[in-house]
Short mmCIF file of C-alpha atoms and ligand atoms in Angstrom, two decimals:
data_model
loop_
_atom_site.label_atom_id
_atom_site.label_comp_id
_atom_site.label_asym_id
_atom_site.label_seq_id
_atom_site.Cartn_x
_atom_site.Cartn_y
_atom_site.Cartn_z
CA UNK A 72 129.15 108.92 102.26
CA UNK A 73 126.53 111.60 102.37
CA UNK A 74 124.90 112.57 105.63
CA UNK A 75 121.33 112.91 104.36
CA UNK A 76 118.73 110.55 105.82
CA UNK A 77 115.68 111.83 103.95
CA UNK A 78 115.63 114.29 101.07
CA UNK A 79 112.34 115.89 100.03
CA UNK A 80 112.69 117.61 96.67
CA UNK A 81 110.06 120.02 95.31
CA UNK A 82 107.25 117.80 96.51
CA UNK A 83 103.57 118.48 95.92
CA UNK A 84 100.77 116.22 97.12
CA UNK A 85 97.17 116.51 95.96
CA UNK A 86 94.41 114.35 97.39
CA UNK A 87 92.04 113.27 94.67
CA UNK A 88 88.57 114.51 95.44
CA UNK A 89 85.50 113.30 93.60
CA UNK A 90 83.21 115.80 95.25
CA UNK A 91 84.96 119.12 94.98
CA UNK A 92 86.08 120.25 91.57
CA UNK A 93 88.96 122.27 92.86
CA UNK A 94 91.98 120.30 94.00
CA UNK A 95 93.85 121.90 96.88
CA UNK A 96 97.38 120.65 97.34
CA UNK A 97 98.03 119.41 100.90
CA UNK A 98 101.80 119.84 100.36
CA UNK A 99 103.09 122.44 97.90
CA UNK A 100 106.47 122.32 96.19
CA UNK A 101 108.18 121.56 99.48
CA UNK A 102 111.88 120.80 99.91
CA UNK A 103 113.49 119.59 103.11
CA UNK A 104 116.39 117.45 104.25
CA UNK A 105 116.62 115.31 107.36
CA UNK A 106 120.25 114.73 108.28
CA UNK A 107 121.55 111.49 109.72
CA UNK A 108 121.38 111.61 113.51
CA UNK A 109 119.27 114.76 113.48
CA UNK A 110 116.24 115.41 115.70
CA UNK A 111 113.94 117.45 113.48
CA UNK A 112 110.63 118.85 114.69
CA UNK A 113 107.75 119.73 112.37
CA UNK A 114 105.20 122.17 113.75
CA UNK A 115 102.07 123.54 112.15
CA UNK A 116 98.37 124.12 112.80
CA UNK A 117 95.76 121.48 111.89
CA UNK A 118 95.53 120.85 108.18
CA UNK A 119 98.93 122.36 107.36
CA UNK A 120 100.07 119.15 105.65
CA UNK A 121 102.27 117.57 108.34
CA UNK A 122 100.73 114.09 108.27
CA UNK A 123 100.68 114.05 104.48
CA UNK A 124 104.38 114.93 104.43
CA UNK A 125 105.23 112.32 107.08
CA UNK A 126 103.40 109.56 105.19
CA UNK A 127 105.38 110.45 102.08
CA UNK A 128 108.63 110.18 104.05
CA UNK A 129 108.33 106.42 104.28
CA UNK A 130 106.50 105.76 101.05
CA UNK A 131 102.97 105.31 102.45
CA UNK A 132 101.93 108.09 100.06
CA UNK A 133 103.75 108.95 96.85
CA UNK A 134 104.23 112.57 95.75
CA UNK A 135 101.97 113.92 93.00
CA UNK A 136 105.10 115.67 91.78
CA UNK A 137 108.66 115.92 93.02
CA UNK A 138 110.72 113.19 94.68
CA UNK A 139 111.54 111.85 98.11
CA UNK A 140 114.70 109.88 98.80
CA UNK A 141 115.21 107.77 101.90
CA UNK A 142 118.95 107.07 102.13
CA UNK A 143 119.22 107.64 98.38
CA UNK A 144 116.27 105.35 97.55
CA UNK A 145 113.45 107.06 95.67
CA UNK A 146 110.09 106.23 97.30
CA UNK A 147 108.66 105.85 93.79
CA UNK A 148 110.96 102.88 93.15
CA UNK A 149 108.63 99.91 93.74
CA UNK A 150 111.51 97.51 94.21
CA UNK A 151 112.83 99.54 97.13
CA UNK A 152 109.61 100.17 99.00
CA UNK A 153 110.16 97.50 101.70
CA UNK A 154 113.74 98.68 102.27
CA UNK A 155 112.45 102.22 102.57
CA UNK A 156 109.76 101.27 105.11
CA UNK A 157 112.36 99.34 107.10
CA UNK A 158 114.83 102.27 107.13
CA UNK A 159 112.22 104.89 108.03
CA UNK A 160 109.60 103.63 110.47
CA UNK A 161 106.56 105.63 111.44
CA UNK A 162 104.73 105.87 114.77
CA UNK A 163 101.21 107.30 114.72
CA UNK A 164 98.98 109.15 117.14
CA UNK A 165 96.79 106.34 118.39
CA UNK A 166 98.65 103.44 120.04
CA UNK A 167 95.53 101.25 119.89
CA UNK A 168 95.58 101.26 116.10
CA UNK A 169 99.20 100.11 116.00
CA UNK A 170 99.01 97.09 118.26
CA UNK A 171 98.29 93.85 116.41
CA UNK A 172 98.98 90.99 118.86
CA UNK A 173 97.57 89.95 122.24
CA UNK A 174 100.95 89.63 123.99
CA UNK A 175 103.45 92.49 124.13
CA UNK A 176 106.49 90.53 122.90
CA UNK A 177 104.51 88.99 120.04
CA UNK A 178 103.42 92.44 119.00
CA UNK A 179 107.01 93.66 118.92
CA UNK A 180 108.05 90.55 116.92
CA UNK A 181 105.40 91.14 114.25
CA UNK A 182 107.49 93.41 111.99
CA UNK A 183 110.68 91.32 111.88
CA UNK A 184 108.61 88.13 111.47
CA UNK A 185 107.09 89.62 108.34
CA UNK A 186 110.54 90.53 107.11
CA UNK A 187 111.50 86.86 107.28
CA UNK A 188 114.22 87.44 109.86
CA UNK A 189 115.84 84.43 111.54
CA UNK A 190 114.01 83.47 114.81
CA UNK A 191 117.12 83.81 117.01
CA UNK A 192 117.70 87.29 115.60
CA UNK A 193 114.03 88.18 116.18
CA UNK A 194 114.32 87.08 119.83
CA UNK A 195 117.34 89.34 120.27
CA UNK A 196 115.71 92.31 118.55
CA UNK A 197 112.51 91.96 120.60
CA UNK A 198 114.46 91.81 123.87
CA UNK A 199 116.70 94.73 122.91
CA UNK A 200 113.79 96.86 121.71
CA UNK A 201 111.73 96.25 124.84
CA UNK A 202 114.77 97.10 126.98
CA UNK A 203 115.31 100.40 125.15
CA UNK A 204 111.69 101.51 125.69
CA UNK A 205 111.85 100.15 129.26
CA UNK A 206 109.00 97.69 128.85
CA UNK A 207 110.89 94.42 129.45
CA UNK A 208 108.93 93.56 132.57
CA UNK A 209 105.69 93.74 130.57
CA UNK A 210 106.75 91.42 127.77
CA UNK A 211 104.22 88.71 128.67
CA UNK A 212 101.41 91.18 129.32
CA UNK A 213 98.32 91.92 127.23
CA UNK A 214 98.83 95.27 125.45
CA UNK A 215 95.22 96.40 125.88
CA UNK A 216 95.67 96.48 129.67
CA UNK A 217 98.62 98.88 129.51
CA UNK A 218 98.47 102.67 129.94
CA UNK A 219 98.52 104.88 126.85
CA UNK A 220 102.18 105.79 127.36
CA UNK A 221 103.12 102.13 127.80
CA UNK A 222 101.18 101.12 124.68
CA UNK A 223 102.89 103.82 122.67
CA UNK A 224 106.27 102.59 123.91
CA UNK A 225 105.35 99.05 122.79
CA UNK A 226 104.45 100.48 119.39
CA UNK A 227 107.86 102.19 119.31
CA UNK A 228 109.55 98.89 120.24
CA UNK A 229 107.74 97.27 117.32
CA UNK A 230 109.28 99.82 114.97
CA UNK A 231 112.70 99.51 116.62
CA UNK A 232 112.67 95.75 116.09
CA UNK A 233 112.78 96.44 112.34
CA UNK A 234 116.15 98.14 112.90
CA UNK A 235 115.32 101.50 111.29
CA UNK A 236 117.80 104.35 110.92
CA UNK A 237 115.07 106.96 111.16
CA UNK A 238 111.78 107.07 113.06
CA UNK A 239 109.01 109.47 112.14
CA UNK A 240 106.56 110.31 114.92
CA UNK A 241 103.22 111.85 113.92
CA UNK A 242 101.86 113.50 117.09
CA UNK A 243 102.79 110.46 119.19
CA UNK A 244 101.75 112.01 122.50
CA UNK A 245 98.52 113.76 121.55
CA UNK A 246 96.32 110.98 122.93
CA UNK A 247 98.33 110.47 126.11
CA UNK A 248 98.02 111.77 129.67
CA UNK A 249 100.84 113.99 131.03
CA UNK A 250 102.76 111.01 132.45
CA UNK A 251 102.49 109.12 129.17
CA UNK A 252 103.66 112.20 127.26
CA UNK A 253 106.80 112.46 129.40
CA UNK A 254 107.53 108.72 129.07
CA UNK A 255 107.25 108.85 125.30
CA UNK A 256 109.30 112.06 124.97
CA UNK A 257 112.04 110.56 127.17
CA UNK A 258 112.04 107.50 124.91
CA UNK A 259 112.28 109.63 121.76
CA UNK A 260 115.22 111.63 123.15
CA UNK A 261 116.96 108.40 124.17
CA UNK A 262 116.49 106.93 120.67
CA UNK A 263 118.18 109.99 119.24
CA UNK A 264 120.96 110.50 121.77
CA UNK A 265 121.84 106.94 122.78
CA UNK A 266 120.72 104.83 119.81
CA UNK A 267 121.74 107.35 117.14
CA UNK A 268 118.37 107.26 115.37
CA UNK A 269 117.36 110.17 113.17
CA UNK A 270 114.06 111.53 114.47
CA UNK A 271 111.28 113.45 112.77
CA UNK A 272 108.79 114.56 115.41
CA UNK A 273 105.50 116.13 114.44
CA UNK A 274 103.91 117.75 117.43
CA UNK A 275 101.71 120.63 118.49
CA UNK A 276 103.22 120.79 121.97
CA UNK A 277 105.79 123.57 122.19
CA UNK A 278 107.54 122.04 125.21
CA UNK A 279 108.24 119.03 122.97
CA UNK A 280 109.31 121.13 120.00
CA UNK A 281 112.04 122.87 122.00
CA UNK A 282 113.74 119.50 122.51
CA UNK A 283 114.65 119.17 118.82
CA UNK A 284 117.88 120.21 117.09
CA UNK A 285 115.94 122.04 114.40
CA UNK A 286 112.33 123.11 113.89
CA UNK A 287 110.38 123.69 110.70
CA UNK A 288 106.98 125.36 110.82
CA UNK A 289 104.45 124.47 108.14
CA UNK A 290 101.37 126.33 107.05
CA UNK A 291 99.15 125.60 104.05
CA UNK A 292 101.43 122.88 102.77
CA UNK A 293 104.55 125.01 102.81
CA UNK A 294 107.48 125.61 105.13
CA UNK A 295 107.11 129.06 106.63
CA UNK A 296 109.94 129.04 109.15
CA UNK A 297 113.06 126.98 109.74
CA UNK A 298 115.71 127.22 112.43
CA UNK A 299 116.90 126.13 115.84
CA UNK A 300 114.27 126.16 118.60
CA UNK A 301 115.80 129.41 119.89
CA UNK A 302 115.66 131.04 116.46
CA UNK A 303 112.06 129.95 115.94
CA UNK A 304 110.57 130.73 119.32
CA UNK A 305 112.22 134.13 119.65
CA UNK A 306 109.87 135.20 116.82
CA UNK A 307 106.81 135.21 119.06
CA UNK A 308 104.58 137.33 116.81
CA UNK A 309 105.31 135.33 113.68
CA UNK A 310 104.66 132.03 115.48
CA UNK A 311 101.29 133.35 116.61
CA UNK A 312 100.43 134.54 113.11
CA UNK A 313 100.94 130.95 111.98
CA UNK A 314 98.33 129.79 114.49
CA UNK A 315 100.74 128.36 117.04
CA UNK A 316 101.64 129.12 120.63
CA UNK A 317 105.10 129.69 121.99
CA UNK A 318 106.32 127.86 125.12
CA UNK A 319 104.78 129.47 128.21
CA UNK A 320 108.13 130.59 129.57
CA UNK A 321 109.03 132.22 126.22
CA UNK A 322 105.71 134.05 126.28
CA UNK A 323 106.42 135.31 129.78
CA UNK A 324 109.90 136.52 128.76
CA UNK A 325 108.34 138.24 125.73
CA UNK A 326 105.82 140.07 127.95
CA UNK A 327 108.57 141.12 130.36
CA UNK A 328 110.57 142.53 127.46
CA UNK A 329 107.56 144.52 126.31
CA UNK A 330 107.42 145.99 129.82
CA UNK A 331 110.97 147.21 129.30
CA UNK A 332 112.76 144.52 131.29
CA UNK A 333 116.09 143.80 129.65
CA UNK A 334 116.15 140.05 128.92
CA UNK A 335 116.87 138.14 125.71
CA UNK A 336 114.01 137.10 123.45
CA UNK A 337 115.01 133.47 123.12
CA UNK A 338 114.33 132.01 126.55
CA UNK A 339 113.15 128.40 126.26
CA UNK A 340 113.31 127.04 129.78
CA UNK A 341 112.27 128.07 133.26
CA UNK A 342 115.86 127.52 134.46
CA UNK A 343 117.19 130.03 131.90
CA UNK A 344 114.64 132.65 132.92
CA UNK A 345 115.30 132.17 136.64
CA UNK A 346 119.03 132.58 136.14
CA UNK A 347 118.46 135.91 134.36
CA UNK A 348 116.02 137.29 136.89
P1 ADP B 602 98.04 118.03 109.40
O1 ADP B 602 98.61 116.69 109.71
O2 ADP B 602 99.02 119.14 109.44
O3 ADP B 602 96.83 118.33 110.24
P2 ADP B 602 97.14 116.81 106.90
O4 ADP B 602 98.33 116.40 106.14
O5 ADP B 602 96.40 115.75 107.65
O6 ADP B 602 97.54 118.02 107.87
O7 ADP B 602 96.12 117.53 105.92
C1 ADP B 602 96.51 118.53 104.99
C2 ADP B 602 95.32 118.86 104.09
O8 ADP B 602 94.95 117.72 103.32
C3 ADP B 602 94.07 119.28 104.85
O9 ADP B 602 93.44 120.29 104.13
C4 ADP B 602 93.22 118.03 104.86
O10 ADP B 602 91.87 118.35 104.88
C5 ADP B 602 93.60 117.38 103.54
N1 ADP B 602 93.50 115.91 103.66
C6 ADP B 602 94.15 115.13 104.55
N2 ADP B 602 93.85 113.83 104.37
C7 ADP B 602 92.98 113.78 103.32
C8 ADP B 602 92.31 112.72 102.61
N3 ADP B 602 92.49 111.44 102.98
N4 ADP B 602 91.51 113.06 101.58
C9 ADP B 602 91.34 114.35 101.20
N5 ADP B 602 91.95 115.40 101.79
C10 ADP B 602 92.77 115.13 102.84
MG1 MG B 603 98.20 115.32 111.22
#
């Protein structure tokens, strides 16, 4: 058994433009592997190709060249496309665009219903999924009356009900208030640590990025950096060159070092910094 969830092999993606003559590739000859059980973070400034890459990871877009395999299934294989979408679910930025029903539990049931799953099994999956995202008490509620964080958790439950092995999140907290952001990040961590799901999290929040096992930084359709959060965020100047911020506490540690205070360059949490000072 191999331990690769998603394999991206020399992938280029070009959007067809009828206006501009010059085609600019959104993703350029990119290779990347997502391991089973891994929590991978993708960072990058606006327009660096993150969403294009994520949509290719579950077959919503097909590479212009190169190949993507989801658990050994090529996304170009038309016969496998529904299996691929079931194995690798995707959660988008705006929860309002992902909710399709007027009752929470019906919304969560929508995916498995379309898969033709047995009703008793659907019932179980809906209940289990709502329990995991901690929305059981809202199962009879109308989704549009929920908070942003709650709606996004319902959207996550809808993906979970399909029984995926991997969930791709494309800036899932960027439209949420601080409470909603924390709720959704707690849910994502739980999916990885307790449910064993592979996670691909695209974010522009550094405090979210530090929670991953591994971080890749994209710029202009290419991977510019790859490593653990500590390896990535200790390179403060390079991160800034790529149009990103570092976590506030890392920035502070970096400034202290420049002032000659002897502390390591890979501080990621307030607790770590306090211990050292
Ligand atoms: P990110 O998610 O990192 O902001 P995207 O993948 O959305 O980046 O975009 C990468 C590049 O592709 C950008 O230059 C963007 O303008 C272009 N692009 C994205 N979507 C489309 C589209 N539907 N048609 C044409 N160009 C697009
Ligand atoms: Mg995007």
